[in-house]
Amino acid sequence: MSRPLLEVEDITAFYGASQALFGVSLVVRQGEALALMGRNGMGKTTTIACIMRMMQVRSGGVRLAGRDLLRLPSFRAARLGLGLVPEGRRCFAGLSVRENLIAAARPGPWDMAAVCDLFPRLSERAGQPAQTLSGGEQQMLTIARALMTNPRLLLLDEATEGLAPVVRQEIWAAVHRLKQSGLSILLVDKSVAELGRVADRCVILERGRDVWTGTPGDLTADLATGYLGV
Ligand code: ATP
């Protein structure tokens, strides 16, 4: 079994006085795609925010390649190799596609040519302001920006949300390619079927706790109905 890359150990977190995470643990191994699943409001986005250090972790641990992320300032944590594609598309609206990509660039195999090979539409639109792109193209740009940072772990939070089916398929095809390239990925998405096709393992959250871990093959229809309502 490959080495653990990301280790989240029994984390708790609060929004003001209201507790959102009650002890979440998960591991993403090197080269693995891990699906973080659960119904709405169960704590998936909050877990990602804790990993990214965008939210305070009250107790527990987060390590990336053995380094304790919680002891580092959050800007340093991101530079250690976490590439986030957040919920909702985030790019600099007034900058061109090319400028958006260059602004994110850090040394490594993912450069302009590589992301344009993954998403050819971005090279066609390179000179256009990001705000003139379609929703799907903006999502491709957001993923490409995260890749340009050359992350060790890519975190995708609802990357296909609100997109037309044909565009979703393009995004999923790209995720499969990323996985095949050996990138480690943490995924959140509403489509259990698509997650099952790409993920090596799944972790299910319920009310701020991890309640089930297994392979997509272990996730029976009964479990999916009980935990995910599908
Ligand atoms: P979704 O699929 O709806 O995004 P999720 O599993 O990502 O759901 P979270 O967004 O992490 O869930 O929410 C976990 C809990 O924290 C929920 O009870 C939610 O109401 C609460 N919560 C989330 N964001 C805030 C906030 N900004 N302020 C207060 N409570 C919040």
PDB file of C-alpha atoms and ligand atoms in Angstrom:
ATOM      1  CA  MET A   1       0.000   0.000   0.000  1.00  0.00           C
ATOM      2  CA  SER A   2       1.345   3.461  -0.862  1.00  0.00           C
ATOM      3  CA  ARG A   3       2.390   5.990   1.767  1.00  0.00           C
ATOM      4  CA  PRO A   4      -0.135   8.342   3.350  1.00  0.00           C
ATOM      5  CA  LEU A   5       0.003  11.835   1.869  1.00  0.00           C
ATOM      6  CA  LEU A   6      -2.755  13.609   3.792  1.00  0.00           C
ATOM      7  CA  GLU A   7      -3.687  12.478   7.289  1.00  0.00           C
ATOM      8  CA  VAL A   8      -6.651  14.065   9.017  1.00  0.00           C
ATOM      9  CA  GLU A   9      -6.951  12.833  12.573  1.00  0.00           C
ATOM     10  CA  ASP A  10     -10.053  13.288  14.672  1.00  0.00           C
ATOM     11  CA  ILE A  11     -10.561  16.984  13.914  1.00  0.00           C
ATOM     12  CA  THR A  12     -13.231  19.158  15.482  1.00  0.00           C
ATOM     13  CA  ALA A  13     -14.298  22.618  14.300  1.00  0.00           C
ATOM     14  CA  PHE A  14     -16.889  25.251  15.169  1.00  0.00           C
ATOM     15  CA  TYR A  15     -18.788  28.100  13.514  1.00  0.00           C
ATOM     16  CA  GLY A  16     -18.963  30.422  16.500  1.00  0.00           C
ATOM     17  CA  ALA A  17     -20.581  28.410  19.267  1.00  0.00           C
ATOM     18  CA  SER A  18     -22.005  25.848  16.862  1.00  0.00           C
ATOM     19  CA  GLN A  19     -19.960  22.693  16.411  1.00  0.00           C
ATOM     20  CA  ALA A  20     -19.733  21.468  12.805  1.00  0.00           C
ATOM     21  CA  LEU A  21     -17.103  18.721  13.050  1.00  0.00           C
ATOM     22  CA  PHE A  22     -17.155  16.241  15.930  1.00  0.00           C
ATOM     23  CA  GLY A  23     -14.144  14.130  15.039  1.00  0.00           C
ATOM     24  CA  VAL A  24     -13.323  13.534  11.376  1.00  0.00           C
ATOM     25  CA  SER A  25     -10.477  11.244  10.370  1.00  0.00           C
ATOM     26  CA  LEU A  26      -9.386  10.325   6.875  1.00  0.00           C
ATOM     27  CA  VAL A  27      -6.258   9.430   4.930  1.00  0.00           C
ATOM     28  CA  VAL A  28      -5.424  10.125   1.300  1.00  0.00           C
ATOM     29  CA  ARG A  29      -2.570   7.916   0.144  1.00  0.00           C
ATOM     30  CA  GLN A  30      -0.023   8.855  -2.481  1.00  0.00           C
ATOM     31  CA  GLY A  31      -1.639   8.573  -5.916  1.00  0.00           C
ATOM     32  CA  GLU A  32      -5.045   7.779  -4.485  1.00  0.00           C
ATOM     33  CA  ALA A  33      -8.413   9.372  -5.249  1.00  0.00           C
ATOM     34  CA  LEU A  34     -10.530   9.596  -2.100  1.00  0.00           C
ATOM     35  CA  ALA A  35     -14.212  10.542  -2.279  1.00  0.00           C
ATOM     36  CA  LEU A  36     -15.583  12.437   0.702  1.00  0.00           C
ATOM     37  CA  MET A  37     -19.304  11.764   0.734  1.00  0.00           C
ATOM     38  CA  GLY A  38     -22.374  12.633   2.775  1.00  0.00           C
ATOM     39  CA  ARG A  39     -25.680  14.400   2.501  1.00  0.00           C
ATOM     40  CA  ASN A  40     -25.935  18.213   2.505  1.00  0.00           C
ATOM     41  CA  GLY A  41     -24.644  19.888   5.624  1.00  0.00           C
ATOM     42  CA  MET A  42     -22.752  16.851   6.956  1.00  0.00           C
ATOM     43  CA  GLY A  43     -19.392  18.644   7.034  1.00  0.00           C
ATOM     44  CA  LYS A  44     -17.607  17.984   3.736  1.00  0.00           C
ATOM     45  CA  THR A  45     -16.845  21.605   2.873  1.00  0.00           C
ATOM     46  CA  THR A  46     -15.962  22.335   6.499  1.00  0.00           C
ATOM     47  CA  THR A  47     -13.471  19.437   6.478  1.00  0.00           C
ATOM     48  CA  ILE A  48     -11.863  20.833   3.329  1.00  0.00           C
ATOM     49  CA  ALA A  49     -11.748  24.333   4.879  1.00  0.00           C
ATOM     50  CA  CYS A  50      -9.943  22.849   7.900  1.00  0.00           C
ATOM     51  CA  ILE A  51      -7.420  21.034   5.689  1.00  0.00           C
ATOM     52  CA  MET A  52      -6.786  24.271   3.770  1.00  0.00           C
ATOM     53  CA  ARG A  53      -6.404  26.172   7.061  1.00  0.00           C
ATOM     54  CA  MET A  54      -9.214  28.510   6.030  1.00  0.00           C
ATOM     55  CA  MET A  55     -10.955  27.533   9.220  1.00  0.00           C
ATOM     56  CA  GLN A  56      -9.633  26.943  12.709  1.00  0.00           C
ATOM     57  CA  VAL A  57      -9.273  23.354  13.831  1.00  0.00           C
ATOM     58  CA  ARG A  58     -10.190  23.179  17.524  1.00  0.00           C
ATOM     59  CA  SER A  59      -8.625  19.777  18.186  1.00  0.00           C
ATOM     60  CA  GLY A  60      -7.091  16.914  16.229  1.00  0.00           C
ATOM     61  CA  GLY A  61      -4.372  16.877  13.599  1.00  0.00           C
ATOM     62  CA  VAL A  62      -3.754  17.489   9.891  1.00  0.00           C
ATOM     63  CA  ARG A  63      -0.514  16.289   8.309  1.00  0.00           C
ATOM     64  CA  LEU A  64       0.714  16.485   4.744  1.00  0.00           C
ATOM     65  CA  ALA A  65       3.570  14.113   3.916  1.00  0.00           C
ATOM     66  CA  GLY A  66       4.236  13.845   7.631  1.00  0.00           C
ATOM     67  CA  ARG A  67       4.351  17.617   8.270  1.00  0.00           C
ATOM     68  CA  ASP A  68       1.986  19.052  10.835  1.00  0.00           C
ATOM     69  CA  LEU A  69      -0.035  21.633   8.897  1.00  0.00           C
ATOM     70  CA  LEU A  70      -1.705  23.039  11.996  1.00  0.00           C
ATOM     71  CA  ARG A  71       1.603  24.353  13.296  1.00  0.00           C
ATOM     72  CA  LEU A  72       2.253  26.363  10.142  1.00  0.00           C
ATOM     73  CA  PRO A  73       0.741  29.723   9.167  1.00  0.00           C
ATOM     74  CA  SER A  74      -2.045  29.041   6.660  1.00  0.00           C
ATOM     75  CA  PHE A  75      -0.284  30.654   3.683  1.00  0.00           C
ATOM     76  CA  ARG A  76       2.644  28.277   4.211  1.00  0.00           C
ATOM     77  CA  ALA A  77       0.319  25.315   4.446  1.00  0.00           C
ATOM     78  CA  ALA A  78      -1.091  26.075   0.988  1.00  0.00           C
ATOM     79  CA  ARG A  79       2.423  26.369  -0.424  1.00  0.00           C
ATOM     80  CA  LEU A  80       3.290  22.929   0.845  1.00  0.00           C
ATOM     81  CA  GLY A  81       1.209  21.542  -1.966  1.00  0.00           C
ATOM     82  CA  LEU A  82      -2.538  21.752  -1.471  1.00  0.00           C
ATOM     83  CA  GLY A  83      -4.384  22.789  -4.631  1.00  0.00           C
ATOM     84  CA  LEU A  84      -8.002  23.694  -3.934  1.00  0.00           C
ATOM     85  CA  VAL A  85     -10.814  23.918  -6.447  1.00  0.00           C
ATOM     86  CA  PRO A  86     -13.436  25.509  -4.188  1.00  0.00           C
ATOM     87  CA  GLU A  87     -17.200  25.248  -4.398  1.00  0.00           C
ATOM     88  CA  GLY A  88     -18.384  27.858  -6.913  1.00  0.00           C
ATOM     89  CA  ARG A  89     -16.003  28.957  -9.635  1.00  0.00           C
ATOM     90  CA  ARG A  90     -13.166  31.187  -8.576  1.00  0.00           C
ATOM     91  CA  CYS A  91     -10.960  33.000 -10.999  1.00  0.00           C
ATOM     92  CA  PHE A  92      -9.971  36.617 -11.559  1.00  0.00           C
ATOM     93  CA  ALA A  93     -12.865  37.848 -13.708  1.00  0.00           C
ATOM     94  CA  GLY A  94     -11.083  40.794 -15.302  1.00  0.00           C
ATOM     95  CA  LEU A  95      -7.873  38.941 -16.127  1.00  0.00           C
ATOM     96  CA  SER A  96      -7.464  36.899 -19.280  1.00  0.00           C
ATOM     97  CA  VAL A  97      -7.322  33.122 -19.159  1.00  0.00           C
ATOM     98  CA  ARG A  98      -3.567  33.265 -19.722  1.00  0.00           C
ATOM     99  CA  GLU A  99      -3.079  35.844 -16.955  1.00  0.00           C
ATOM    100  CA  ASN A 100      -5.174  33.763 -14.562  1.00  0.00           C
ATOM    101  CA  LEU A 101      -2.971  30.767 -15.240  1.00  0.00           C
ATOM    102  CA  ILE A 102       0.332  32.620 -15.024  1.00  0.00           C
ATOM    103  CA  ALA A 103      -0.690  34.230 -11.723  1.00  0.00           C
ATOM    104  CA  ALA A 104      -1.071  30.766 -10.181  1.00  0.00           C
ATOM    105  CA  ALA A 105       2.079  29.193 -11.662  1.00  0.00           C
ATOM    106  CA  ARG A 106       4.661  27.464  -9.510  1.00  0.00           C
ATOM    107  CA  PRO A 107       7.481  25.260 -10.827  1.00  0.00           C
ATOM    108  CA  GLY A 108       6.666  21.695 -11.802  1.00  0.00           C
ATOM    109  CA  PRO A 109       5.240  19.561 -14.593  1.00  0.00           C
ATOM    110  CA  TRP A 110       1.911  21.412 -14.727  1.00  0.00           C
ATOM    111  CA  ASP A 111       2.522  24.400 -16.960  1.00  0.00           C
ATOM    112  CA  MET A 112       0.530  26.295 -19.574  1.00  0.00           C
ATOM    113  CA  ALA A 113       1.063  23.595 -22.211  1.00  0.00           C
ATOM    114  CA  ALA A 114       0.040  20.781 -19.874  1.00  0.00           C
ATOM    115  CA  VAL A 115      -3.186  22.420 -18.653  1.00  0.00           C
ATOM    116  CA  CYS A 116      -4.105  23.405 -22.216  1.00  0.00           C
ATOM    117  CA  ASP A 117      -3.574  19.803 -23.267  1.00  0.00           C
ATOM    118  CA  LEU A 118      -5.981  18.745 -20.515  1.00  0.00           C
ATOM    119  CA  PHE A 119      -8.503  21.464 -21.418  1.00  0.00           C
ATOM    120  CA  PRO A 120      -7.930  22.487 -25.063  1.00  0.00           C
ATOM    121  CA  ARG A 121     -10.666  25.105 -24.808  1.00  0.00           C
ATOM    122  CA  LEU A 122      -8.446  27.150 -22.520  1.00  0.00           C
ATOM    123  CA  SER A 123      -5.860  27.625 -25.236  1.00  0.00           C
ATOM    124  CA  GLU A 124      -8.598  28.715 -27.646  1.00  0.00           C
ATOM    125  CA  ARG A 125      -9.719  31.285 -25.061  1.00  0.00           C
ATOM    126  CA  ALA A 126      -6.256  32.261 -23.764  1.00  0.00           C
ATOM    127  CA  GLY A 127      -6.613  35.979 -24.544  1.00  0.00           C
ATOM    128  CA  GLN A 128     -10.199  36.366 -23.340  1.00  0.00           C
ATOM    129  CA  PRO A 129     -11.161  37.830 -19.969  1.00  0.00           C
ATOM    130  CA  ALA A 130     -12.274  35.049 -17.611  1.00  0.00           C
ATOM    131  CA  GLN A 131     -15.649  36.746 -17.142  1.00  0.00           C
ATOM    132  CA  THR A 132     -16.518  36.109 -20.795  1.00  0.00           C
ATOM    133  CA  LEU A 133     -16.128  32.328 -20.425  1.00  0.00           C
ATOM    134  CA  SER A 134     -19.063  29.945 -20.023  1.00  0.00           C
ATOM    135  CA  GLY A 135     -19.619  28.378 -16.604  1.00  0.00           C
ATOM    136  CA  GLY A 136     -17.993  25.136 -17.729  1.00  0.00           C
ATOM    137  CA  GLU A 137     -14.974  26.954 -19.146  1.00  0.00           C
ATOM    138  CA  GLN A 138     -14.619  28.915 -15.905  1.00  0.00           C
ATOM    139  CA  GLN A 139     -14.626  25.650 -13.999  1.00  0.00           C
ATOM    140  CA  MET A 140     -11.930  24.267 -16.305  1.00  0.00           C
ATOM    141  CA  LEU A 141      -9.935  27.443 -15.669  1.00  0.00           C
ATOM    142  CA  THR A 142     -10.386  27.058 -11.919  1.00  0.00           C
ATOM    143  CA  ILE A 143      -9.097  23.474 -12.059  1.00  0.00           C
ATOM    144  CA  ALA A 144      -6.262  24.526 -14.363  1.00  0.00           C
ATOM    145  CA  ARG A 145      -5.280  27.288 -11.920  1.00  0.00           C
ATOM    146  CA  ALA A 146      -5.084  24.773  -9.089  1.00  0.00           C
ATOM    147  CA  LEU A 147      -2.942  22.488 -11.272  1.00  0.00           C
ATOM    148  CA  MET A 148      -0.610  25.369 -12.191  1.00  0.00           C
ATOM    149  CA  THR A 149       0.379  25.519  -8.508  1.00  0.00           C
ATOM    150  CA  ASN A 150       1.718  21.969  -9.018  1.00  0.00           C
ATOM    151  CA  PRO A 151      -0.012  20.577  -5.939  1.00  0.00           C
ATOM    152  CA  ARG A 152       0.810  17.300  -4.249  1.00  0.00           C
ATOM    153  CA  LEU A 153      -2.867  16.959  -3.456  1.00  0.00           C
ATOM    154  CA  LEU A 154      -5.761  18.344  -5.490  1.00  0.00           C
ATOM    155  CA  LEU A 155      -8.965  19.027  -3.567  1.00  0.00           C
ATOM    156  CA  LEU A 156     -12.097  19.275  -5.705  1.00  0.00           C
ATOM    157  CA  ASP A 157     -15.216  20.541  -3.933  1.00  0.00           C
ATOM    158  CA  GLU A 158     -18.308  20.090  -6.115  1.00  0.00           C
ATOM    159  CA  ALA A 159     -16.367  20.700  -9.315  1.00  0.00           C
ATOM    160  CA  THR A 160     -19.285  19.682 -11.560  1.00  0.00           C
ATOM    161  CA  GLU A 161     -22.020  21.535  -9.654  1.00  0.00           C
ATOM    162  CA  GLY A 162     -24.431  23.484 -11.846  1.00  0.00           C
ATOM    163  CA  LEU A 163     -22.822  22.468 -15.136  1.00  0.00           C
ATOM    164  CA  ALA A 164     -24.523  21.030 -18.224  1.00  0.00           C
ATOM    165  CA  PRO A 165     -24.237  17.224 -18.524  1.00  0.00           C
ATOM    166  CA  VAL A 166     -21.886  17.386 -21.495  1.00  0.00           C
ATOM    167  CA  VAL A 167     -19.529  19.718 -19.631  1.00  0.00           C
ATOM    168  CA  ARG A 168     -19.687  17.519 -16.539  1.00  0.00           C
ATOM    169  CA  GLN A 169     -18.504  14.629 -18.681  1.00  0.00           C
ATOM    170  CA  GLU A 170     -15.529  16.700 -19.826  1.00  0.00           C
ATOM    171  CA  ILE A 171     -14.631  17.528 -16.229  1.00  0.00           C
ATOM    172  CA  TRP A 172     -14.945  13.880 -15.155  1.00  0.00           C
ATOM    173  CA  ALA A 173     -12.799  12.777 -18.098  1.00  0.00           C
ATOM    174  CA  ALA A 174     -10.159  15.259 -16.933  1.00  0.00           C
ATOM    175  CA  VAL A 175     -10.360  13.949 -13.357  1.00  0.00           C
ATOM    176  CA  HIS A 176      -9.763  10.405 -14.656  1.00  0.00           C
ATOM    177  CA  ARG A 177      -6.729  11.632 -16.575  1.00  0.00           C
ATOM    178  CA  LEU A 178      -5.384  13.390 -13.490  1.00  0.00           C
ATOM    179  CA  LYS A 179      -5.791  10.252 -11.464  1.00  0.00           C
ATOM    180  CA  GLN A 180      -4.035   8.185 -14.144  1.00  0.00           C
ATOM    181  CA  SER A 181      -1.188  10.694 -14.116  1.00  0.00           C
ATOM    182  CA  GLY A 182      -0.592   9.714 -10.472  1.00  0.00           C
ATOM    183  CA  LEU A 183      -1.961  12.853  -8.820  1.00  0.00           C
ATOM    184  CA  SER A 184      -3.497  12.385  -5.357  1.00  0.00           C
ATOM    185  CA  ILE A 185      -7.049  13.740  -5.243  1.00  0.00           C
ATOM    186  CA  LEU A 186      -9.686  14.445  -2.589  1.00  0.00           C
ATOM    187  CA  LEU A 187     -13.124  14.729  -4.173  1.00  0.00           C
ATOM    188  CA  VAL A 188     -16.509  15.970  -3.056  1.00  0.00           C
ATOM    189  CA  ASP A 189     -19.413  15.676  -5.510  1.00  0.00           C
ATOM    190  CA  LYS A 190     -23.122  14.995  -5.575  1.00  0.00           C
ATOM    191  CA  SER A 191     -22.795  12.252  -8.185  1.00  0.00           C
ATOM    192  CA  VAL A 192     -22.197   9.032  -6.276  1.00  0.00           C
ATOM    193  CA  ALA A 193     -22.006   7.107  -9.551  1.00  0.00           C
ATOM    194  CA  GLU A 194     -19.221   9.286 -10.948  1.00  0.00           C
ATOM    195  CA  LEU A 195     -17.351   9.256  -7.652  1.00  0.00           C
ATOM    196  CA  GLY A 196     -17.583   5.473  -7.632  1.00  0.00           C
ATOM    197  CA  ARG A 197     -15.973   5.280 -11.065  1.00  0.00           C
ATOM    198  CA  VAL A 198     -12.917   7.355 -10.174  1.00  0.00           C
ATOM    199  CA  ALA A 199     -12.377   6.940  -6.414  1.00  0.00           C
ATOM    200  CA  ASP A 200     -10.202   4.232  -4.894  1.00  0.00           C
ATOM    201  CA  ARG A 201     -11.905   4.654  -1.542  1.00  0.00           C
ATOM    202  CA  CYS A 202     -14.764   6.594   0.000  1.00  0.00           C
ATOM    203  CA  VAL A 203     -15.279   8.200   3.398  1.00  0.00           C
ATOM    204  CA  ILE A 204     -18.832   9.052   4.432  1.00  0.00           C
ATOM    205  CA  LEU A 205     -19.565  11.892   6.839  1.00  0.00           C
ATOM    206  CA  GLU A 206     -22.678  12.097   8.934  1.00  0.00           C
ATOM    207  CA  ARG A 207     -23.328  15.060  11.231  1.00  0.00           C
ATOM    208  CA  GLY A 208     -19.678  16.023  11.366  1.00  0.00           C
ATOM    209  CA  ARG A 209     -18.248  12.519  11.930  1.00  0.00           C
ATOM    210  CA  ASP A 210     -16.742   9.956   9.586  1.00  0.00           C
ATOM    211  CA  VAL A 211     -19.063   6.986   9.849  1.00  0.00           C
ATOM    212  CA  TRP A 212     -17.996   4.669   7.029  1.00  0.00           C
ATOM    213  CA  THR A 213     -14.856   4.012   4.977  1.00  0.00           C
ATOM    214  CA  GLY A 214     -14.507   1.542   2.148  1.00  0.00           C
ATOM    215  CA  THR A 215     -14.067   1.015  -1.562  1.00  0.00           C
ATOM    216  CA  PRO A 216     -16.798   2.011  -4.022  1.00  0.00           C
ATOM    217  CA  GLY A 217     -17.399  -1.727  -4.489  1.00  0.00           C
ATOM    218  CA  ASP A 218     -18.149  -2.071  -0.755  1.00  0.00           C
ATOM    219  CA  LEU A 219     -20.717   0.713  -0.897  1.00  0.00           C
ATOM    220  CA  THR A 220     -23.881  -1.335  -1.271  1.00  0.00           C
ATOM    221  CA  ALA A 221     -27.219   0.097  -2.352  1.00  0.00           C
ATOM    222  CA  ASP A 222     -28.439  -0.205   1.254  1.00  0.00           C
ATOM    223  CA  LEU A 223     -25.490   1.782   2.597  1.00  0.00           C
ATOM    224  CA  ALA A 224     -25.887   4.413  -0.114  1.00  0.00           C
ATOM    225  CA  THR A 225     -29.576   4.780   0.692  1.00  0.00           C
ATOM    226  CA  GLY A 226     -28.966   4.916   4.433  1.00  0.00           C
ATOM    227  CA  TYR A 227     -26.063   7.343   4.446  1.00  0.00           C
ATOM    228  CA  LEU A 228     -26.462   9.306   1.246  1.00  0.00           C
ATOM    229  CA  GLY A 229     -30.162   9.126   0.509  1.00  0.00           C
ATOM    230  CA  VAL A 230     -29.593   7.818  -3.027  1.00  0.00           C
TER     231      VAL A 230
HETATM  232  P1  ATP B   1     -23.112  20.804   1.319  1.00  0.00           P
HETATM  233  O1  ATP B   1     -23.113  19.628   0.425  1.00  0.00           O
HETATM  234  O2  ATP B   1     -24.481  21.365   1.556  1.00  0.00           O
HETATM  235  O3  ATP B   1     -22.081  21.834   0.985  1.00  0.00           O
HETATM  236  P2  ATP B   1     -21.376  19.911   3.466  1.00  0.00           P
HETATM  237  O4  ATP B   1     -21.357  18.462   3.792  1.00  0.00           O
HETATM  238  O5  ATP B   1     -20.247  20.457   2.710  1.00  0.00           O
HETATM  239  O6  ATP B   1     -22.754  20.224   2.771  1.00  0.00           O
HETATM  240  P3  ATP B   1     -20.795  21.917   5.418  1.00  0.00           P
HETATM  241  O7  ATP B   1     -21.006  23.062   4.480  1.00  0.00           O
HETATM  242  O8  ATP B   1     -19.429  21.568   5.797  1.00  0.00           O
HETATM  243  O9  ATP B   1     -21.525  20.638   4.858  1.00  0.00           O
HETATM  244  O10 ATP B   1     -21.665  22.218   6.736  1.00  0.00           O
HETATM  245  C1  ATP B   1     -21.532  21.465   7.936  1.00  0.00           C
HETATM  246  C2  ATP B   1     -22.370  22.117   9.031  1.00  0.00           C
HETATM  247  O11 ATP B   1     -21.861  23.406   9.339  1.00  0.00           O
HETATM  248  C3  ATP B   1     -23.827  22.321   8.658  1.00  0.00           C
HETATM  249  O12 ATP B   1     -24.609  22.073   9.774  1.00  0.00           O
HETATM  250  C4  ATP B   1     -23.884  23.763   8.247  1.00  0.00           C
HETATM  251  O13 ATP B   1     -25.171  24.296   8.498  1.00  0.00           O
HETATM  252  C5  ATP B   1     -22.847  24.390   9.163  1.00  0.00           C
HETATM  253  N1  ATP B   1     -22.244  25.559   8.525  1.00  0.00           N
HETATM  254  C6  ATP B   1     -21.606  25.592   7.339  1.00  0.00           C
HETATM  255  N2  ATP B   1     -21.160  26.812   7.038  1.00  0.00           N
HETATM  256  C7  ATP B   1     -21.513  27.602   8.082  1.00  0.00           C
HETATM  257  C8  ATP B   1     -21.338  28.975   8.408  1.00  0.00           C
HETATM  258  N3  ATP B   1     -20.679  29.793   7.582  1.00  0.00           N
HETATM  259  N4  ATP B   1     -21.854  29.405   9.569  1.00  0.00           N
HETATM  260  C9  ATP B   1     -22.505  28.582  10.400  1.00  0.00           C
HETATM  261  N5  ATP B   1     -22.685  27.280  10.172  1.00  0.00           N
HETATM  262  C10 ATP B   1     -22.218  26.783   9.041  1.00  0.00           C
END
